[in-house]
Coordinates of C-alpha atoms in Angstrom, one line a residue:
X1 CA 24.1 -133.3 -157.5
X2 CA 25.0 -135.7 -154.5
X3 CA 24.0 -134.8 -150.8
X4 CA 27.8 -134.8 -149.9
X5 CA 28.3 -132.0 -152.5
X6 CA 25.3 -130.1 -151.2
X7 CA 26.5 -130.2 -147.6
X8 CA 30.2 -129.2 -148.8
X9 CA 28.9 -126.1 -150.6
X10 CA 26.5 -125.0 -147.9
X11 CA 29.2 -125.3 -145.2
X12 CA 31.6 -123.5 -147.4
X13 CA 29.2 -120.7 -148.2
X14 CA 28.8 -120.0 -144.4
X15 CA 32.5 -120.1 -143.8
X16 CA 33.1 -117.5 -146.5
X17 CA 30.9 -115.1 -144.6
X18 CA 31.8 -115.9 -141.2
X19 CA 30.7 -112.6 -139.3
X20 CA 27.3 -112.6 -140.9
X21 CA 26.7 -116.2 -140.3
X22 CA 27.8 -115.6 -136.6
X23 CA 25.5 -112.9 -136.1
X24 CA 22.6 -114.9 -137.6
X25 CA 23.4 -118.0 -135.6
X26 CA 23.7 -115.7 -132.4
X27 CA 20.1 -114.7 -132.9
X28 CA 19.0 -118.4 -133.0
X29 CA 21.2 -119.1 -130.0
X30 CA 19.3 -116.4 -127.9
X31 CA 15.9 -117.4 -129.3
X32 CA 16.5 -121.2 -128.5
X33 CA 17.9 -120.4 -125.0
X34 CA 14.9 -118.1 -124.3
X35 CA 12.4 -120.6 -125.2
X36 CA 14.1 -123.6 -123.3
X37 CA 14.7 -121.6 -120.0
X38 CA 11.3 -120.1 -120.1
X39 CA 9.6 -123.6 -120.4
X40 CA 12.2 -125.1 -117.9
X41 CA 10.7 -122.8 -115.2
X42 CA 7.2 -124.3 -115.7
X43 CA 8.8 -127.8 -115.8
X44 CA 10.7 -127.2 -112.5
X45 CA 7.4 -126.2 -110.8
X46 CA 5.8 -129.3 -112.2
X47 CA 8.8 -131.5 -111.1
X48 CA 8.5 -130.1 -107.7
X49 CA 4.9 -130.8 -107.6
X50 CA 5.4 -134.4 -108.5
X51 CA 8.2 -134.7 -105.8
X52 CA 5.7 -133.4 -103.3
X53 CA 3.1 -135.8 -104.4
X54 CA 5.4 -138.8 -103.9
X55 CA 5.9 -137.6 -100.4
X56 CA 2.1 -137.3 -99.8
X57 CA 1.1 -140.8 -100.9
X58 CA 2.0 -140.7 -104.7
X59 CA -0.4 -140.9 -107.6
X60 CA -2.2 -143.9 -106.1
X61 CA -3.0 -142.2 -102.8
X62 CA -6.5 -141.1 -101.7
X63 CA -7.6 -139.2 -98.7
X64 CA -11.0 -140.3 -97.3
X65 CA -12.8 -137.8 -94.9
X66 CA -16.1 -137.7 -93.2
X67 CA -18.0 -135.6 -90.6
X68 CA -16.0 -133.9 -88.0
X69 CA -16.6 -134.1 -84.3
X70 CA -18.2 -130.7 -84.0
X71 CA -20.9 -131.2 -86.7
X72 CA -18.7 -129.5 -89.5
X73 CA -17.7 -131.4 -92.6
X74 CA -14.4 -132.2 -93.7
X75 CA -14.3 -131.3 -97.4
X76 CA -12.1 -131.1 -100.3
X77 CA -13.2 -129.2 -103.4
X78 CA -12.7 -131.7 -106.4
X79 CA -14.2 -131.9 -109.9
X80 CA -15.6 -135.3 -108.9
X81 CA -18.0 -134.6 -106.1
X82 CA -16.3 -132.1 -103.7
X83 CA -19.6 -130.2 -103.5
X84 CA -21.3 -133.0 -101.7
X85 CA -20.9 -133.1 -98.0
X86 CA -19.7 -136.3 -96.2
X87 CA -22.5 -138.1 -94.3
X88 CA -20.5 -140.6 -92.2
X89 CA -17.7 -140.6 -89.6
X90 CA -14.3 -142.3 -90.3
X91 CA -14.2 -145.1 -87.6
X92 CA -12.6 -148.5 -87.3
X93 CA -15.4 -149.9 -89.2
X94 CA -15.0 -147.6 -92.0
X95 CA -11.4 -148.5 -92.2
X96 CA -12.4 -152.4 -92.5
X97 CA -15.1 -151.3 -94.9
X98 CA -12.7 -149.6 -97.3
X99 CA -10.0 -152.4 -97.0
X100 CA -12.6 -154.8 -98.2
X101 CA -13.1 -152.8 -101.5
X102 CA -11.8 -153.9 -104.7
X103 CA -8.4 -152.3 -105.9
X104 CA -7.4 -151.3 -102.3
X105 CA -3.9 -151.9 -101.5
X106 CA -3.9 -150.5 -97.9
X107 CA -6.2 -148.2 -95.8
X108 CA -5.1 -146.8 -92.5
X109 CA -6.5 -144.2 -90.0
X110 CA -5.2 -140.7 -89.5
X111 CA -5.8 -138.6 -86.3
X112 CA -5.1 -135.0 -86.2
X113 CA -5.0 -133.4 -82.7
X114 CA -3.6 -130.0 -81.6
X115 CA -1.5 -130.0 -78.4
X116 CA 0.7 -127.3 -76.4
X117 CA 4.2 -127.9 -75.9
X118 CA 6.3 -126.2 -73.1
X119 CA 10.1 -126.0 -72.8
X120 CA 11.6 -123.5 -70.4
X121 CA 10.5 -120.0 -71.2
X122 CA 9.1 -121.3 -74.6
X123 CA 5.7 -122.6 -75.5
X124 CA 4.2 -123.6 -79.0
X125 CA 1.5 -125.5 -80.7
X126 CA 2.0 -128.9 -82.1
X127 CA -0.2 -130.4 -84.8
X128 CA -0.1 -134.0 -83.8
X129 CA -0.7 -136.4 -86.7
X130 CA -1.3 -140.1 -85.5
X131 CA -0.6 -142.6 -88.2
X132 CA 0.1 -146.3 -88.5
X133 CA 3.9 -147.4 -89.0
X134 CA 3.0 -148.6 -92.4
X135 CA 1.4 -145.4 -93.4
X136 CA 4.4 -143.4 -92.1
X137 CA 6.8 -145.6 -94.1
X138 CA 4.9 -144.9 -97.2
X139 CA 5.6 -141.0 -96.8
X140 CA 9.5 -141.9 -97.4
X141 CA 10.4 -139.4 -94.9
X142 CA 14.0 -138.2 -94.8
X143 CA 15.1 -137.9 -91.2
X144 CA 18.2 -136.3 -89.5
X145 CA 21.0 -138.8 -88.8
X146 CA 20.2 -141.0 -85.8
X147 CA 16.4 -140.6 -86.2
X148 CA 13.7 -143.3 -86.7
X149 CA 10.0 -143.7 -87.0
X150 CA 7.9 -144.3 -83.8
X151 CA 7.9 -147.8 -82.3
X152 CA 4.4 -149.0 -81.9
X153 CA 5.5 -151.0 -78.9
X154 CA 7.0 -148.2 -77.0
X155 CA 5.4 -147.6 -73.7
X156 CA 5.6 -143.7 -74.3
X157 CA 4.3 -141.6 -77.1
X158 CA 7.2 -141.1 -79.4
X159 CA 7.3 -138.0 -81.8
X160 CA 8.8 -137.3 -85.2
X161 CA 9.0 -133.5 -85.5
X162 CA 8.7 -131.5 -88.6
X163 CA 11.8 -129.5 -89.4
X164 CA 9.7 -126.3 -89.3
X165 CA 7.8 -127.0 -85.9
X166 CA 10.0 -124.6 -83.8
X167 CA 9.2 -121.6 -85.9
X168 CA 5.8 -121.7 -84.2
X169 CA 7.3 -121.5 -80.8
X170 CA 7.5 -118.2 -78.9
X171 CA 8.5 -116.7 -75.6
X172 CA 5.8 -116.9 -72.9
X173 CA 6.3 -113.3 -71.6
X174 CA 7.0 -111.5 -74.7
X175 CA 5.1 -113.5 -77.4
X176 CA 8.1 -113.1 -79.6
X177 CA 9.3 -116.0 -81.8
X178 CA 11.2 -116.9 -85.0
X179 CA 9.1 -114.6 -87.3
X180 CA 9.7 -111.7 -85.0
X181 CA 13.5 -112.2 -84.2
X182 CA 14.7 -114.5 -87.0
X183 CA 16.2 -116.7 -84.6
X184 CA 14.9 -120.2 -83.6
X185 CA 14.2 -120.9 -80.0
X186 CA 17.0 -122.5 -78.0
X187 CA 15.4 -125.9 -78.2
X188 CA 17.1 -129.1 -79.5
X189 CA 14.1 -131.2 -80.5
X190 CA 16.2 -134.3 -81.1
X191 CA 17.6 -134.5 -77.6
X192 CA 15.5 -132.3 -75.4
X193 CA 12.3 -133.5 -73.8
X194 CA 9.1 -131.4 -73.9
X195 CA 6.1 -130.9 -71.7
X196 CA 3.2 -131.7 -73.8
X197 CA -0.5 -130.7 -72.7
X198 CA -3.4 -132.4 -74.5
X199 CA -6.1 -130.8 -72.4
X200 CA -5.5 -127.2 -73.5
X201 CA -8.8 -125.7 -72.2
X202 CA -8.0 -126.9 -68.6
X203 CA -4.6 -125.7 -68.8
X204 CA -5.5 -122.1 -69.7
X205 CA -8.2 -122.2 -67.2
X206 CA -5.6 -123.1 -64.5
X207 CA -3.4 -120.1 -65.7
X208 CA -6.2 -117.6 -65.4
X209 CA -7.6 -119.0 -62.1
X210 CA -4.4 -120.3 -60.2
X211 CA -6.1 -120.2 -56.8
X212 CA -8.3 -123.3 -57.7
X213 CA -6.8 -126.7 -57.0
X214 CA -6.4 -129.7 -59.0
X215 CA -9.6 -131.3 -58.6
X216 CA -11.1 -129.2 -55.7
X217 CA -12.0 -125.6 -56.9
X218 CA -14.9 -123.7 -55.5
X219 CA -17.3 -125.2 -52.9
X220 CA -20.1 -127.2 -54.6
X221 CA -17.9 -128.1 -57.6
X222 CA -19.7 -126.0 -60.0
X223 CA -16.4 -124.0 -60.8
X224 CA -14.1 -127.0 -60.7
X225 CA -11.0 -126.6 -62.8
X226 CA -8.9 -129.7 -63.8
X227 CA -5.4 -129.5 -63.8
X228 CA -4.0 -131.1 -67.0
X229 CA -1.4 -133.7 -67.1
X230 CA 2.0 -132.6 -68.6
X231 CA 3.3 -135.4 -70.5
X232 CA 7.0 -135.5 -70.8
X233 CA 7.7 -136.6 -74.3
X234 CA 10.8 -136.8 -76.6
X235 CA 11.7 -137.2 -80.1
X236 CA 12.5 -140.4 -82.0
X237 CA 13.3 -138.4 -85.1
X238 CA 13.3 -135.0 -86.9
X239 CA 12.6 -134.5 -90.5
X240 CA 15.6 -133.4 -92.4
X241 CA 15.8 -129.6 -93.5
X242 CA 16.1 -126.2 -92.0
X243 CA 13.4 -123.7 -91.1
X244 CA 13.3 -122.5 -94.8
X245 CA 13.0 -125.9 -96.2
X246 CA 9.2 -126.7 -96.8
X247 CA 7.8 -130.0 -97.3
X248 CA 4.3 -131.6 -96.6
X249 CA 5.1 -132.6 -93.2
X250 CA 7.4 -129.6 -92.1
X251 CA 4.9 -128.2 -89.6
X252 CA 3.5 -131.6 -88.3
X253 CA 4.5 -133.9 -85.5
X254 CA 3.9 -137.6 -86.4
X255 CA 3.4 -140.2 -83.9
X256 CA 1.8 -143.7 -83.6
X257 CA -2.0 -143.4 -83.9
X258 CA -2.9 -146.0 -81.5
X259 CA -0.6 -144.8 -78.8
X260 CA -1.9 -141.1 -79.3
X261 CA -5.5 -142.7 -79.1
X262 CA -4.7 -144.4 -75.9
X263 CA -3.1 -141.1 -74.4
X264 CA -6.3 -139.0 -75.4
X265 CA -8.7 -141.6 -73.9
X266 CA -6.7 -141.6 -70.7
X267 CA -6.4 -137.8 -70.5
X268 CA -10.2 -137.1 -71.2
X269 CA -11.6 -140.2 -69.4
X270 CA -15.4 -139.6 -68.9
X271 CA -15.3 -136.6 -71.1
X272 CA -15.6 -135.9 -74.9
X273 CA -12.3 -135.7 -76.5
X274 CA -11.9 -132.3 -78.4
X275 CA -12.9 -132.8 -82.1
X276 CA -14.8 -136.0 -81.3
X277 CA -18.6 -136.1 -81.8
X278 CA -21.0 -136.1 -78.8
X279 CA -24.5 -137.1 -78.4
X280 CA -27.4 -134.7 -77.9
X281 CA -26.8 -134.9 -74.1
X282 CA -23.1 -134.0 -74.6
X283 CA -21.7 -137.6 -73.9
X284 CA -18.9 -139.1 -75.9
X285 CA -19.9 -140.8 -79.2
X286 CA -19.9 -144.6 -78.9
X287 CA -17.0 -145.1 -81.4
X288 CA -13.7 -143.3 -81.7
X289 CA -13.7 -141.1 -84.8
X290 CA -10.6 -140.3 -86.9
X291 CA -9.8 -137.2 -88.9
X292 CA -9.3 -139.2 -92.2
X293 CA -8.1 -142.4 -93.8
X294 CA -5.1 -142.8 -95.9
X295 CA -5.9 -145.2 -98.7
X296 CA -3.4 -146.6 -101.3
X297 CA -5.0 -148.0 -104.6
X298 CA -3.3 -150.9 -106.2
X299 CA -2.7 -149.0 -109.5
X300 CA -3.0 -145.3 -110.7
X301 CA -5.5 -146.6 -113.3
X302 CA -7.9 -147.6 -110.7
X303 CA -7.8 -144.5 -108.6
X304 CA -10.8 -142.6 -110.0
X305 CA -13.0 -145.8 -110.1
X306 CA -11.9 -146.5 -106.2
X307 CA -12.7 -142.8 -105.4
X308 CA -16.2 -143.1 -106.9
X309 CA -16.9 -146.3 -105.0
X310 CA -15.9 -144.7 -101.7
X311 CA -18.0 -141.6 -102.4
X312 CA -21.1 -143.8 -103.0
X313 CA -20.5 -145.1 -99.5
X314 CA -21.2 -141.5 -98.1
X315 CA -17.5 -140.1 -97.6
X316 CA -15.6 -137.4 -99.3
X317 CA -12.5 -138.4 -101.2
X318 CA -9.6 -136.4 -102.3
X319 CA -7.1 -138.0 -104.7
X320 CA -3.5 -136.8 -105.7
X321 CA -4.5 -137.6 -109.3
X322 CA -7.2 -135.1 -109.3
X323 CA -4.9 -132.5 -107.9
X324 CA -2.3 -133.2 -110.4
X325 CA -4.8 -133.1 -113.4
X326 CA -6.0 -129.7 -112.1
X327 CA -2.5 -128.4 -111.7
X328 CA -1.6 -129.8 -115.3
X329 CA -4.0 -127.5 -116.8
X330 CA -2.7 -124.5 -114.9
X331 CA 0.9 -125.4 -115.6
X332 CA 0.1 -126.0 -119.2
X333 CA -1.1 -122.4 -119.5
X334 CA 2.0 -121.2 -117.6
X335 CA 4.4 -123.1 -120.0
X336 CA 2.5 -121.8 -123.0
X337 CA 2.7 -118.2 -121.9
X338 CA 6.5 -118.6 -120.9
X339 CA 7.3 -120.5 -124.2
X340 CA 5.4 -117.7 -126.2
X341 CA 7.6 -115.1 -124.6
X342 CA 10.7 -117.0 -125.6
X343 CA 9.4 -117.7 -129.1
X344 CA 9.3 -113.9 -129.8
X345 CA 13.1 -114.0 -129.7
X346 CA 13.3 -116.9 -132.1
X347 CA 10.8 -115.2 -134.4
X348 CA 13.3 -112.4 -134.6
X349 CA 16.0 -114.8 -135.4
X350 CA 14.0 -116.2 -138.2
X351 CA 13.7 -112.9 -139.7
X352 CA 17.4 -112.6 -139.4
X353 CA 18.0 -115.9 -141.2
X354 CA 15.5 -114.9 -144.1
X355 CA 17.4 -111.7 -144.3
X356 CA 20.9 -113.5 -144.4
X357 CA 19.7 -115.9 -147.1
X358 CA 18.3 -113.2 -149.3
X359 CA 21.6 -111.3 -149.1
X360 CA 23.3 -114.5 -150.0
X361 CA 21.2 -114.9 -153.1
X362 CA 21.9 -111.2 -154.2
X363 CA 25.7 -111.7 -153.8
X364 CA 25.8 -115.3 -155.4
X365 CA 23.4 -114.5 -158.4
X366 CA 26.1 -115.1 -160.9
X367 CA 27.1 -118.3 -159.1
X368 CA 23.5 -119.6 -159.3
X369 CA 23.3 -118.8 -163.0
X370 CA 26.5 -120.8 -163.7
X371 CA 25.1 -123.7 -161.7
X372 CA 21.9 -123.6 -163.9
X373 CA 23.8 -123.4 -167.1
X374 CA 26.1 -126.5 -166.3
X375 CA 23.0 -128.5 -165.7
X376 CA 22.3 -128.1 -161.9
X377 CA 18.5 -128.8 -161.3
X378 CA 16.2 -126.4 -159.6
X379 CA 15.6 -129.0 -156.8
X380 CA 19.4 -129.0 -156.0
X381 CA 19.5 -125.3 -155.9
X382 CA 16.5 -125.2 -153.5
X383 CA 18.1 -127.9 -151.3
X384 CA 21.4 -126.0 -151.2
X385 CA 19.8 -122.8 -149.7
X386 CA 17.5 -124.8 -147.5
X387 CA 20.6 -126.7 -146.1
X388 CA 22.4 -123.4 -145.4
X389 CA 19.3 -122.2 -143.6
X390 CA 19.0 -125.6 -141.6
X391 CA 22.8 -125.5 -140.8
X392 CA 22.3 -122.0 -139.2
X393 CA 19.3 -123.4 -137.2
X394 CA 21.1 -126.5 -136.0
X395 CA 24.3 -124.8 -135.0
X396 CA 22.1 -122.2 -133.1
X397 CA 19.9 -124.9 -131.6
X398 CA 23.0 -126.8 -130.2
X399 CA 24.6 -123.7 -128.8
X400 CA 21.3 -122.4 -127.5
X401 CA 20.8 -125.6 -125.5
X402 CA 24.2 -125.3 -124.1
X403 CA 23.6 -121.6 -123.2
X404 CA 20.2 -122.8 -121.6
X405 CA 21.8 -125.5 -119.5
X406 CA 24.4 -122.8 -118.1
X407 CA 21.6 -120.3 -117.3
X408 CA 19.5 -123.1 -115.6
X409 CA 22.4 -124.0 -113.5
X410 CA 23.0 -120.5 -112.3
X411 CA 19.4 -119.9 -111.7
X412 CA 19.2 -123.1 -109.6
X413 CA 22.2 -122.0 -107.6
X414 CA 21.3 -118.5 -107.0
X415 CA 17.6 -119.0 -106.4
X416 CA 16.6 -121.9 -104.1
X417 CA 13.3 -123.5 -105.1
X418 CA 11.9 -123.1 -101.5
X419 CA 12.1 -119.3 -101.9
X420 CA 10.0 -119.2 -104.8
X421 CA 7.7 -122.2 -105.1
X422 CA 7.7 -123.0 -101.4
X423 CA 8.7 -126.6 -102.2
X424 CA 12.0 -128.5 -102.4
X425 CA 13.6 -128.8 -106.0
X426 CA 15.0 -126.9 -108.7
X427 CA 13.4 -123.9 -110.0
X428 CA 14.5 -124.7 -113.6
X429 CA 14.4 -128.2 -114.9
X430 CA 15.6 -129.1 -118.5
X431 CA 14.7 -132.8 -119.7
X432 CA 16.5 -134.4 -122.6
X433 CA 13.3 -134.2 -124.7
X434 CA 13.0 -130.5 -124.3
X435 CA 16.6 -130.1 -125.6
X436 CA 15.9 -132.3 -128.7
X437 CA 12.6 -130.5 -129.3
X438 CA 14.2 -127.2 -129.2
X439 CA 17.0 -128.2 -131.6
X440 CA 14.5 -129.8 -134.1
X441 CA 12.3 -126.6 -133.8
X442 CA 15.4 -124.4 -134.5
X443 CA 16.2 -126.3 -137.5
X444 CA 12.6 -126.1 -138.8
X445 CA 12.5 -122.3 -138.1
X446 CA 15.7 -122.0 -140.1
X447 CA 14.4 -124.0 -143.0
X448 CA 11.0 -122.1 -143.0
X449 CA 12.9 -118.9 -142.8
X450 CA 15.1 -120.0 -145.8
X451 CA 12.3 -121.4 -148.0
X452 CA 11.3 -118.2 -149.8
X453 CA 14.8 -117.2 -150.4
X454 CA 15.3 -120.8 -151.8
X455 CA 12.3 -120.4 -154.2
X456 CA 13.7 -117.0 -155.3
X457 CA 16.8 -118.6 -156.2
X458 CA 15.2 -121.3 -158.3
X459 CA 13.2 -118.7 -160.4
X460 CA 16.3 -116.7 -161.3
X461 CA 16.9 -116.6 -165.1
X462 CA 20.3 -118.4 -166.0
X463 CA 21.3 -115.7 -168.6
X464 CA 20.3 -112.8 -166.5
X465 CA 22.1 -114.2 -163.5
X466 CA 25.3 -114.8 -165.6
X467 CA 25.2 -111.1 -167.0
X468 CA 24.7 -109.8 -163.4
X469 CA 27.9 -108.1 -161.9

């Protein structure tokens, strides 16, 4: 018997029992859609993670940290050595040392500093991140229309505000802010100028002791309170997004690192800059110390080797690859659990297929006997029933994927990714390979469920089958 004959007979058998075939296929549709949608939730989280990694240096990025100024250690917990403390500071010499290493594409210093911003009745804390222009360009920041990155040659410190910076501002008198009222402060970061105070200690001392002068204070100078300078600074750009759109730099304020360094050295002339190391006598350290170094490897394959080399120099290293590998294990378990939940539905559908095929054998016993008497081989009979089961699985798999795409689209429209994962992106993500795999799996499940009925059909006695009414 030719394959075309087997296909025609299988399709014809399903058409004759439309209602039963429809209900059986419906079970496969629900089972396939359940598996695809469940797995798509895990893939959506994974996709969001990858997108965030691209904004944070990509898979070739490394973050190098050392001792902080107050004697504490910057440390990241990693499988490759996060338990060891850094023994050196990140200085200009460190940057040059790292740049000279093999497989290093670029190395740039990063300086983190907390400042106070004032605007009318509002005040808030700014997390300033000083970076080189090249390092900021590698972040692929999406800015609001009209925005740009800081100009290193600008005489003023230009700022790029994160889209969620304003949620940390509050009214001076009441202390109420966005998290209390649900309303953002009446501040236009793109156009308004802010008073930025770098020396917060001196500012709060002047607030508690207003009777003391700028440099005078009490007689003898023991209780001298410095009046900090209020720098009038504006934005050159604002990161795109609303107060609920989180990304890696949502709460940060980016600026040129060398201009920030210049401002700090001017503000704290003769004194130790907060966060900078000091000698035993309390004097500033001889070299300026950065918070970390942002390093890019020439290829992802060389990231781990480069990380080990930098660790051997006495620094701590955190890589996005290590984070991704750790997250892959977690996401793999999440996807396995979600897929297992969906597989229960497909298992029920497989039982339905087996039941349908068994009923078909009982109803077509005489037909099977006639086929054997006229010379149809046992192999052809088995193929006939397996093809019917495969048809059920294939049609159910295709329809199940269409249903899963609709459900995925509805989920992504009704539930933004930021509200669940805390990152941008879709909650549900269905790649092509998942659709093809689910259809193939549905066909295999159908054939597996139809195997034993097919074997039973092969074993029917021709004479007994013909006599069956």
